[in-house]
Amino acid sequence: MCLGVPGEIREIEGNEAVVDFWGVERRVRLDIVGSAVDEGDYILNHVGYAIRKIPESEVEETMELFETMLDADPADMLTDDVMDELEANAGAPTPATSGGDEQDEEDLLDELGIDV
Amino acid sequence: MSERARDSEDNDERVTLTHGSGGQATRDLVSGTLAAGFEDAPDSLVGLQDWDDGAVLPFGGERLVVTTDTHVIQPPFFPGGDIGRLAVSGTVNDLAVMGATEVRGLTSAVVVEANYPRRNLERIAESMSETCREASAPVVSGDTKVMGNGELDGVTINTTGVGIAEHVTPDSGLSPDDVVLVTGTIGEHGISLLAEREGIDFEAELASDVQPLNGLLGTALAVGGESITAMKDPTRTGLAGALNEMARKSDVGIEISDERVPVTDDVTGAGELLGLDPYQIANEGVAIMGVEPTAAERVLAALRDHPKGENAAAIGKAIGDYRGRVVLDTGIGNRYMREPSKEVVPRIC
Amino acid sequence: MSERNPPIDGPTGSISGSEGDDELRFRDPEKADALADRLAEIGDELDDPPATVMHVCGSHEQSIAKFGLRSLLPDTVNLVMGPGCPVCVTNMPEVDEAVALAEKGVTIATYGDMLKVSGTAKSLDDVRSEGADVRVVYGTQDAVELAEDLDGEVVFFATGFETTAAPTAAVIRDDPPENFSVLSAHKYIPPAMEIVAEMPDTEIDGYLAAGNAAIITGHGIFDGLVDRHGLPVVVGGFEPLDILAGLVKLVEHVRDGDQTVENAYPRCVTRDGNRVAKEQLWDVFEAVGGEWRGIAHIPNANLQLRDEYAEYDASKRFDVDASYLREQSGSRLLHDCICGDIMAGAADPTDCRLFGEACTPADPVGACMVSSEGTCKIWHEYGGRPDL
């Protein structure tokens, strides 16, 4: 249950931290995080409280667990760097700004699956 | 008040805030009570029964578009705008999405609470006149009333607008295969207002996108003409509400691709953090349009060449299946994009 | 406005902060497809399909809805919503207490989710429309800050499972202002899972347990459930891949007849959970029996403030009598609600005489109609399961 949002600690002041969530910063209490945290650590926030420190290594561990579930060759899947792909595509969810020629038109309709 | 309570109290129903949310409850209040006794103009091209952004009446061989909007907003001054800019933009945009991108005249009726700071009114008036200049919209008539202290919360502004449409672009104009375009990034107005109102202190730069769009939409119409089949501004009920209305009124399905919808990182982040769906968040500075497929790229390019349309995108298309519904391809699976049924508030679950 | 030129990205675009990037990895469409294919393969190997598995988490539900995960599930896997949304299972009389307090002139602070949930006669949003002071807060600390800013009494109508109750406990232990108190509608999920497993004619073959609740309590808490009911439990996270991977594991265990707890969310959940949060939680709260909306009376599943913290307990500070609200509505509808049977797979929404009549999405009776992904809500909106 309940919205848990991961974020990175930017700054710690006593029992409070400034945490970056997806590029948005917000103050978070550290009373019940349950482990020592530092700037640069990742935490899971719920209703303004950090409820868990997320060690980076365990993100990998989860991914590896998923890979083992798949029939595909785990080695292939692991070398497949998802973020590289995403970054390569970033900024290009929509067609390029320039243009307006026939080629672009066909591309757009093709992408949308419209057959005229 | 609930159905059950109402039954037991001899229909002692009161208006609730949900009635003002712009969704089904608003429609029920208007059709059941407020507009129940009104008769539509017999020759209206788009009238009361169409529930569109404005009415279209025949007028000496031309098509006269009329629309009115009352603006209440808390707080009246917010990042990116204020009630004055909103009051002008809202009505100008309602005219523009009907096809009347040249504003013939606006009226401005202001109701203000006694004891309201005069310098605030000055700021609002200044903002209105500035926005009018931006939209080339002349204010041709006005009205002012003052109510007692405590009888009104600050200030309320009604604006009415008239314009002429060469080509009418109603909500009901979509046909299968029409490309659906959006003129800019979505969700900024609603998220920034919510953050401001609820005192949610983001350290991001969230600001409303409130702006008049008639110049931008005029450019699109100049390029696309009659191949622009429908336009709508996704205000209170967000992109989801506006698309659902268009799908229902046009009797088509609409298929939207999640990854094609332009959303800023700040809105995405704030949405993740607050558990809000950017598709259900109000906008005041973007429009949706349907364009026949052969003109889609041309219109998109024209939008992007305009300073208010540089983030315009083709986000999907009208389809023959799923009539009256909006289907979202999330990249992972498909789901219906639902219209918000109530006021959107942050959630924890 | 034109000087503000935001970088645009679709949801798959770059989001700053490398944890954000990591979370994006858990939204990868290709891997989602691969996991869905794997799920279909395992589904085909079931002796007695479909496998009916229950998720017990509001955030699972939100994520399933947001990413359209149901459209990926094979016919051999029937995923049902359990009593996992703490707001949805808040009983009408609990809402009534908050409504009565608001009508007495007390300021109510609550999470946004709670605003529209109806009591026997009205919701907090209804009384807010009538002029009562009801504020939405995003975080627990915001409620305390509100009390610091106001002179009058502020009651924090607190809802949520153990994950949300732990921050409430932290606030109470942190010496809040005198005008601050808590009306607890906090719930504790493990006993509810037991009750649904015990329901006669239950069809449930396994549980996808809530990752965030298990962050606090640890997944060891489910050992007893597995022993007593012979069902597999898989703890899952909230990103699309987390959920699909959790389902793959769970249906595998159903296929093999395993009676086990598996942790498919190791980046956040451990066997013992968060010790500090647990200590604070149980220092402030104790578990008592109570009615869950339309489901059942569940022993040890409502969290109430211990006597040591009575001064912060709004139900003790104010002599709340909400019975007048029940008289106003003249309704005993909850007795007719069969939400629990619907959740357990033993009945369909159309078997309920309230469905679509006295119980609608705008005015819901049971949790199955309150929740956006509740079985009754979905049937009401789409005449059954949406075909996508």
PDB file of C-alpha atoms in Angstrom, chain A residues 1-8 10 15-16 20-24 26-35 40-72 76-83 85-87 89-94, chain C residues 8-10 12-28 30-31 34-35 38 41 56-59 84 86 111 138-142 145 160-164 166-167 170-171 174 210-213 215-216 238-239 241-242 245-246 248-249 262-270 274 276-277 280:
ATOM      1  CA  MET A   1       0.000   0.000   0.000  1.00  0.00           C
ATOM      2  CA  CYS A   2       0.737   3.602  -0.135  1.00  0.00           C
ATOM      3  CA  LEU A   3       2.756   5.821  -2.297  1.00  0.00           C
ATOM      4  CA  GLY A   4       6.482   5.392  -1.750  1.00  0.00           C
ATOM      5  CA  VAL A   5       8.659   7.686  -3.786  1.00  0.00           C
ATOM      6  CA  PRO A   6      12.413   7.223  -4.126  1.00  0.00           C
ATOM      7  CA  GLY A   7      14.662  10.268  -3.957  1.00  0.00           C
ATOM      8  CA  GLU A   8      18.245  11.351  -3.413  1.00  0.00           C
ATOM      9  CA  ARG A  10      20.846  16.625  -1.165  1.00  0.00           C
ATOM     10  CA  ASN A  15      16.307  15.329  11.607  1.00  0.00           C
ATOM     11  CA  GLU A  16      15.381  16.675   8.194  1.00  0.00           C
ATOM     12  CA  ASP A  20      15.457  15.382  -4.805  1.00  0.00           C
ATOM     13  CA  PHE A  21      12.555  13.440  -6.327  1.00  0.00           C
ATOM     14  CA  TRP A  22      12.583  13.177 -10.086  1.00  0.00           C
ATOM     15  CA  GLY A  23      14.074  16.668 -10.194  1.00  0.00           C
ATOM     16  CA  VAL A  24      11.682  18.150  -7.617  1.00  0.00           C
ATOM     17  CA  ARG A  26      11.132  18.501  -0.939  1.00  0.00           C
ATOM     18  CA  ARG A  27      11.882  18.318   2.803  1.00  0.00           C
ATOM     19  CA  VAL A  28      11.697  14.873   4.370  1.00  0.00           C
ATOM     20  CA  ARG A  29      11.901  13.779   8.033  1.00  0.00           C
ATOM     21  CA  LEU A  30      14.481  11.187   8.999  1.00  0.00           C
ATOM     22  CA  ASP A  31      13.038  10.033  12.357  1.00  0.00           C
ATOM     23  CA  ILE A  32      12.182   6.501  11.275  1.00  0.00           C
ATOM     24  CA  VAL A  33      14.526   5.799   8.379  1.00  0.00           C
ATOM     25  CA  GLY A  34      16.187   3.205  10.587  1.00  0.00           C
ATOM     26  CA  SER A  35      19.735   3.484   9.278  1.00  0.00           C
ATOM     27  CA  GLY A  40      23.936  11.311  -1.871  1.00  0.00           C
ATOM     28  CA  ASP A  41      22.077   8.347  -0.369  1.00  0.00           C
ATOM     29  CA  TYR A  42      18.752   7.240  -1.773  1.00  0.00           C
ATOM     30  CA  ILE A  43      15.688   6.926   0.431  1.00  0.00           C
ATOM     31  CA  LEU A  44      12.091   5.918  -0.038  1.00  0.00           C
ATOM     32  CA  ASN A  45       9.711   8.679   1.061  1.00  0.00           C
ATOM     33  CA  HIS A  46       6.204   8.147   2.368  1.00  0.00           C
ATOM     34  CA  VAL A  47       4.021  11.038   3.622  1.00  0.00           C
ATOM     35  CA  GLY A  48       7.083  13.205   4.194  1.00  0.00           C
ATOM     36  CA  TYR A  49       9.063  10.565   6.109  1.00  0.00           C
ATOM     37  CA  ALA A  50      11.970   8.504   4.846  1.00  0.00           C
ATOM     38  CA  ILE A  51      10.969   4.914   5.606  1.00  0.00           C
ATOM     39  CA  ARG A  52      13.943   3.125   4.111  1.00  0.00           C
ATOM     40  CA  LYS A  53      17.431   3.727   2.785  1.00  0.00           C
ATOM     41  CA  ILE A  54      17.827   2.107  -0.638  1.00  0.00           C
ATOM     42  CA  PRO A  55      21.371   0.821  -1.133  1.00  0.00           C
ATOM     43  CA  GLU A  56      22.425   1.170  -4.761  1.00  0.00           C
ATOM     44  CA  SER A  57      23.683  -2.413  -4.868  1.00  0.00           C
ATOM     45  CA  GLU A  58      20.205  -3.712  -4.117  1.00  0.00           C
ATOM     46  CA  VAL A  59      18.768  -2.022  -7.183  1.00  0.00           C
ATOM     47  CA  GLU A  60      21.120  -4.205  -9.185  1.00  0.00           C
ATOM     48  CA  GLU A  61      20.141  -7.209  -7.130  1.00  0.00           C
ATOM     49  CA  THR A  62      16.466  -6.684  -7.973  1.00  0.00           C
ATOM     50  CA  MET A  63      17.223  -6.341 -11.674  1.00  0.00           C
ATOM     51  CA  GLU A  64      19.235  -9.526 -11.579  1.00  0.00           C
ATOM     52  CA  LEU A  65      16.414 -11.328  -9.858  1.00  0.00           C
ATOM     53  CA  PHE A  66      14.073 -10.306 -12.690  1.00  0.00           C
ATOM     54  CA  GLU A  67      16.542 -11.432 -15.300  1.00  0.00           C
ATOM     55  CA  THR A  68      16.690 -14.909 -13.819  1.00  0.00           C
ATOM     56  CA  MET A  69      12.940 -15.209 -14.259  1.00  0.00           C
ATOM     57  CA  LEU A  70      13.121 -14.760 -17.983  1.00  0.00           C
ATOM     58  CA  ASP A  71      13.775 -17.516 -20.431  1.00  0.00           C
ATOM     59  CA  ALA A  72      16.118 -15.278 -22.370  1.00  0.00           C
ATOM     60  CA  ASP A  76      22.217 -10.942 -22.903  1.00  0.00           C
ATOM     61  CA  MET A  77      19.657  -9.210 -20.816  1.00  0.00           C
ATOM     62  CA  LEU A  78      22.233  -7.930 -18.376  1.00  0.00           C
ATOM     63  CA  THR A  79      24.493  -6.443 -20.990  1.00  0.00           C
ATOM     64  CA  ASP A  80      21.500  -4.706 -22.448  1.00  0.00           C
ATOM     65  CA  ASP A  81      21.837  -1.294 -20.858  1.00  0.00           C
ATOM     66  CA  VAL A  82      18.349   0.039 -20.609  1.00  0.00           C
ATOM     67  CA  MET A  83      19.394   3.525 -19.668  1.00  0.00           C
ATOM     68  CA  GLU A  85      18.604   3.099 -24.859  1.00  0.00           C
ATOM     69  CA  LEU A  86      16.408   5.485 -22.992  1.00  0.00           C
ATOM     70  CA  GLU A  87      18.933   8.258 -23.197  1.00  0.00           C
ATOM     71  CA  ASN A  89      15.655   8.125 -27.287  1.00  0.00           C
ATOM     72  CA  ALA A  90      15.336  11.038 -24.867  1.00  0.00           C
ATOM     73  CA  GLY A  91      14.053  14.196 -26.438  1.00  0.00           C
ATOM     74  CA  ALA A  92      12.717  12.266 -29.361  1.00  0.00           C
ATOM     75  CA  PRO A  93       9.326  11.086 -28.172  1.00  0.00           C
ATOM     76  CA  THR A  94       7.879  13.437 -30.760  1.00  0.00           C
TER      77      THR A  94
ATOM     78  CA  ILE C   8      10.338  18.306 -22.694  1.00  0.00           C
ATOM     79  CA  ASP C   9      10.484  14.626 -22.323  1.00  0.00           C
ATOM     80  CA  GLY C  10       7.981  11.875 -22.460  1.00  0.00           C
ATOM     81  CA  THR C  12      10.588   7.621 -20.851  1.00  0.00           C
ATOM     82  CA  GLY C  13      12.774  10.700 -21.172  1.00  0.00           C
ATOM     83  CA  SER C  14      15.613  11.674 -18.941  1.00  0.00           C
ATOM     84  CA  ILE C  15      14.712  12.526 -15.408  1.00  0.00           C
ATOM     85  CA  SER C  16      17.479  13.888 -13.283  1.00  0.00           C
ATOM     86  CA  GLY C  17      18.797  12.011 -10.284  1.00  0.00           C
ATOM     87  CA  SER C  18      20.179   8.575 -10.782  1.00  0.00           C
ATOM     88  CA  GLU C  19      17.625   6.934  -8.506  1.00  0.00           C
ATOM     89  CA  GLY C  20      14.999   8.297 -10.880  1.00  0.00           C
ATOM     90  CA  ASP C  21      16.980   6.634 -13.627  1.00  0.00           C
ATOM     91  CA  ASP C  22      17.025   3.419 -11.690  1.00  0.00           C
ATOM     92  CA  GLU C  23      13.285   3.560 -11.240  1.00  0.00           C
ATOM     93  CA  LEU C  24      12.928   4.055 -14.985  1.00  0.00           C
ATOM     94  CA  ARG C  25      14.700   0.776 -15.481  1.00  0.00           C
ATOM     95  CA  PHE C  26      11.747  -0.792 -13.752  1.00  0.00           C
ATOM     96  CA  ARG C  27       9.461   0.637 -16.433  1.00  0.00           C
ATOM     97  CA  ASP C  28      11.188  -0.860 -19.436  1.00  0.00           C
ATOM     98  CA  GLU C  30      10.642  -4.751 -23.514  1.00  0.00           C
ATOM     99  CA  LYS C  31      11.303  -6.378 -20.187  1.00  0.00           C
ATOM    100  CA  ALA C  34       9.223 -10.535 -21.684  1.00  0.00           C
ATOM    101  CA  LEU C  35       7.862 -10.950 -18.156  1.00  0.00           C
ATOM    102  CA  ARG C  38       6.878 -15.707 -19.112  1.00  0.00           C
ATOM    103  CA  GLU C  41       3.949 -19.717 -20.232  1.00  0.00           C
ATOM    104  CA  VAL C  56      -3.481  -6.228  -1.104  1.00  0.00           C
ATOM    105  CA  CYS C  57      -2.089  -2.823  -1.782  1.00  0.00           C
ATOM    106  CA  GLY C  58      -3.513   0.476  -2.924  1.00  0.00           C
ATOM    107  CA  SER C  59      -0.283   1.392  -4.671  1.00  0.00           C
ATOM    108  CA  GLY C  84      -5.433  -3.301   0.214  1.00  0.00           C
ATOM    109  CA  PRO C  86      -6.619   1.602   3.573  1.00  0.00           C
ATOM    110  CA  TYR C 111      -4.833  13.070   3.392  1.00  0.00           C
ATOM    111  CA  TYR C 138       0.384  15.919   1.978  1.00  0.00           C
ATOM    112  CA  GLY C 139       2.629  14.841   4.813  1.00  0.00           C
ATOM    113  CA  THR C 140       2.188  13.951   8.450  1.00  0.00           C
ATOM    114  CA  GLN C 141       4.384  16.842   9.500  1.00  0.00           C
ATOM    115  CA  ASP C 142       2.119  19.265   7.606  1.00  0.00           C
ATOM    116  CA  GLU C 145       2.606  22.590  11.310  1.00  0.00           C
ATOM    117  CA  GLY C 160      -3.240   4.283   6.067  1.00  0.00           C
ATOM    118  CA  PHE C 161      -1.606   0.974   6.914  1.00  0.00           C
ATOM    119  CA  GLU C 162       1.439   0.402   9.104  1.00  0.00           C
ATOM    120  CA  THR C 163       3.637   2.284   6.629  1.00  0.00           C
ATOM    121  CA  THR C 164       1.631   5.454   7.192  1.00  0.00           C
ATOM    122  CA  ALA C 166       4.739   4.779  11.591  1.00  0.00           C
ATOM    123  CA  PRO C 167       5.120   8.466  10.597  1.00  0.00           C
ATOM    124  CA  ALA C 170       6.842   9.577  15.033  1.00  0.00           C
ATOM    125  CA  VAL C 171       4.876  12.808  15.089  1.00  0.00           C
ATOM    126  CA  ASP C 174       7.928  14.306  18.883  1.00  0.00           C
ATOM    127  CA  ALA C 210       2.418  -5.021  -0.250  1.00  0.00           C
ATOM    128  CA  GLY C 211       6.059  -4.030  -0.467  1.00  0.00           C
ATOM    129  CA  ASN C 212       5.751  -0.791   1.455  1.00  0.00           C
ATOM    130  CA  ALA C 213       3.951  -2.353   4.396  1.00  0.00           C
ATOM    131  CA  ILE C 215       9.333  -2.384   4.537  1.00  0.00           C
ATOM    132  CA  ILE C 216       8.195  -1.604   8.071  1.00  0.00           C
ATOM    133  CA  PHE C 238       5.419  -0.933  -7.272  1.00  0.00           C
ATOM    134  CA  GLU C 239       7.036  -0.312 -10.594  1.00  0.00           C
ATOM    135  CA  LEU C 241       8.438  -4.729 -13.668  1.00  0.00           C
ATOM    136  CA  ASP C 242       8.215  -5.263  -9.901  1.00  0.00           C
ATOM    137  CA  ALA C 245       7.983 -10.151 -11.706  1.00  0.00           C
ATOM    138  CA  GLY C 246       6.042 -10.642  -8.477  1.00  0.00           C
ATOM    139  CA  VAL C 248       5.617 -14.517 -12.318  1.00  0.00           C
ATOM    140  CA  LYS C 249       7.026 -15.759  -9.003  1.00  0.00           C
ATOM    141  CA  GLU C 262       9.262 -14.964  -1.405  1.00  0.00           C
ATOM    142  CA  ASN C 263      10.706 -11.474  -1.521  1.00  0.00           C
ATOM    143  CA  ALA C 264      10.600 -10.017  -5.034  1.00  0.00           C
ATOM    144  CA  TYR C 265      11.353  -6.503  -3.751  1.00  0.00           C
ATOM    145  CA  PRO C 266      14.773  -6.993  -2.145  1.00  0.00           C
ATOM    146  CA  ARG C 267      15.880  -3.420  -2.813  1.00  0.00           C
ATOM    147  CA  CYS C 268      13.463  -2.243  -0.124  1.00  0.00           C
ATOM    148  CA  VAL C 269      12.198  -5.191   1.897  1.00  0.00           C
ATOM    149  CA  THR C 270      14.119  -7.322   4.379  1.00  0.00           C
ATOM    150  CA  ASN C 274      12.678  -1.382   9.732  1.00  0.00           C
ATOM    151  CA  VAL C 276      13.208   1.854  14.389  1.00  0.00           C
ATOM    152  CA  ALA C 277       9.919   2.369  12.579  1.00  0.00           C
ATOM    153  CA  GLN C 280       7.864   3.674  17.207  1.00  0.00           C
TER     154      GLN C 280
END
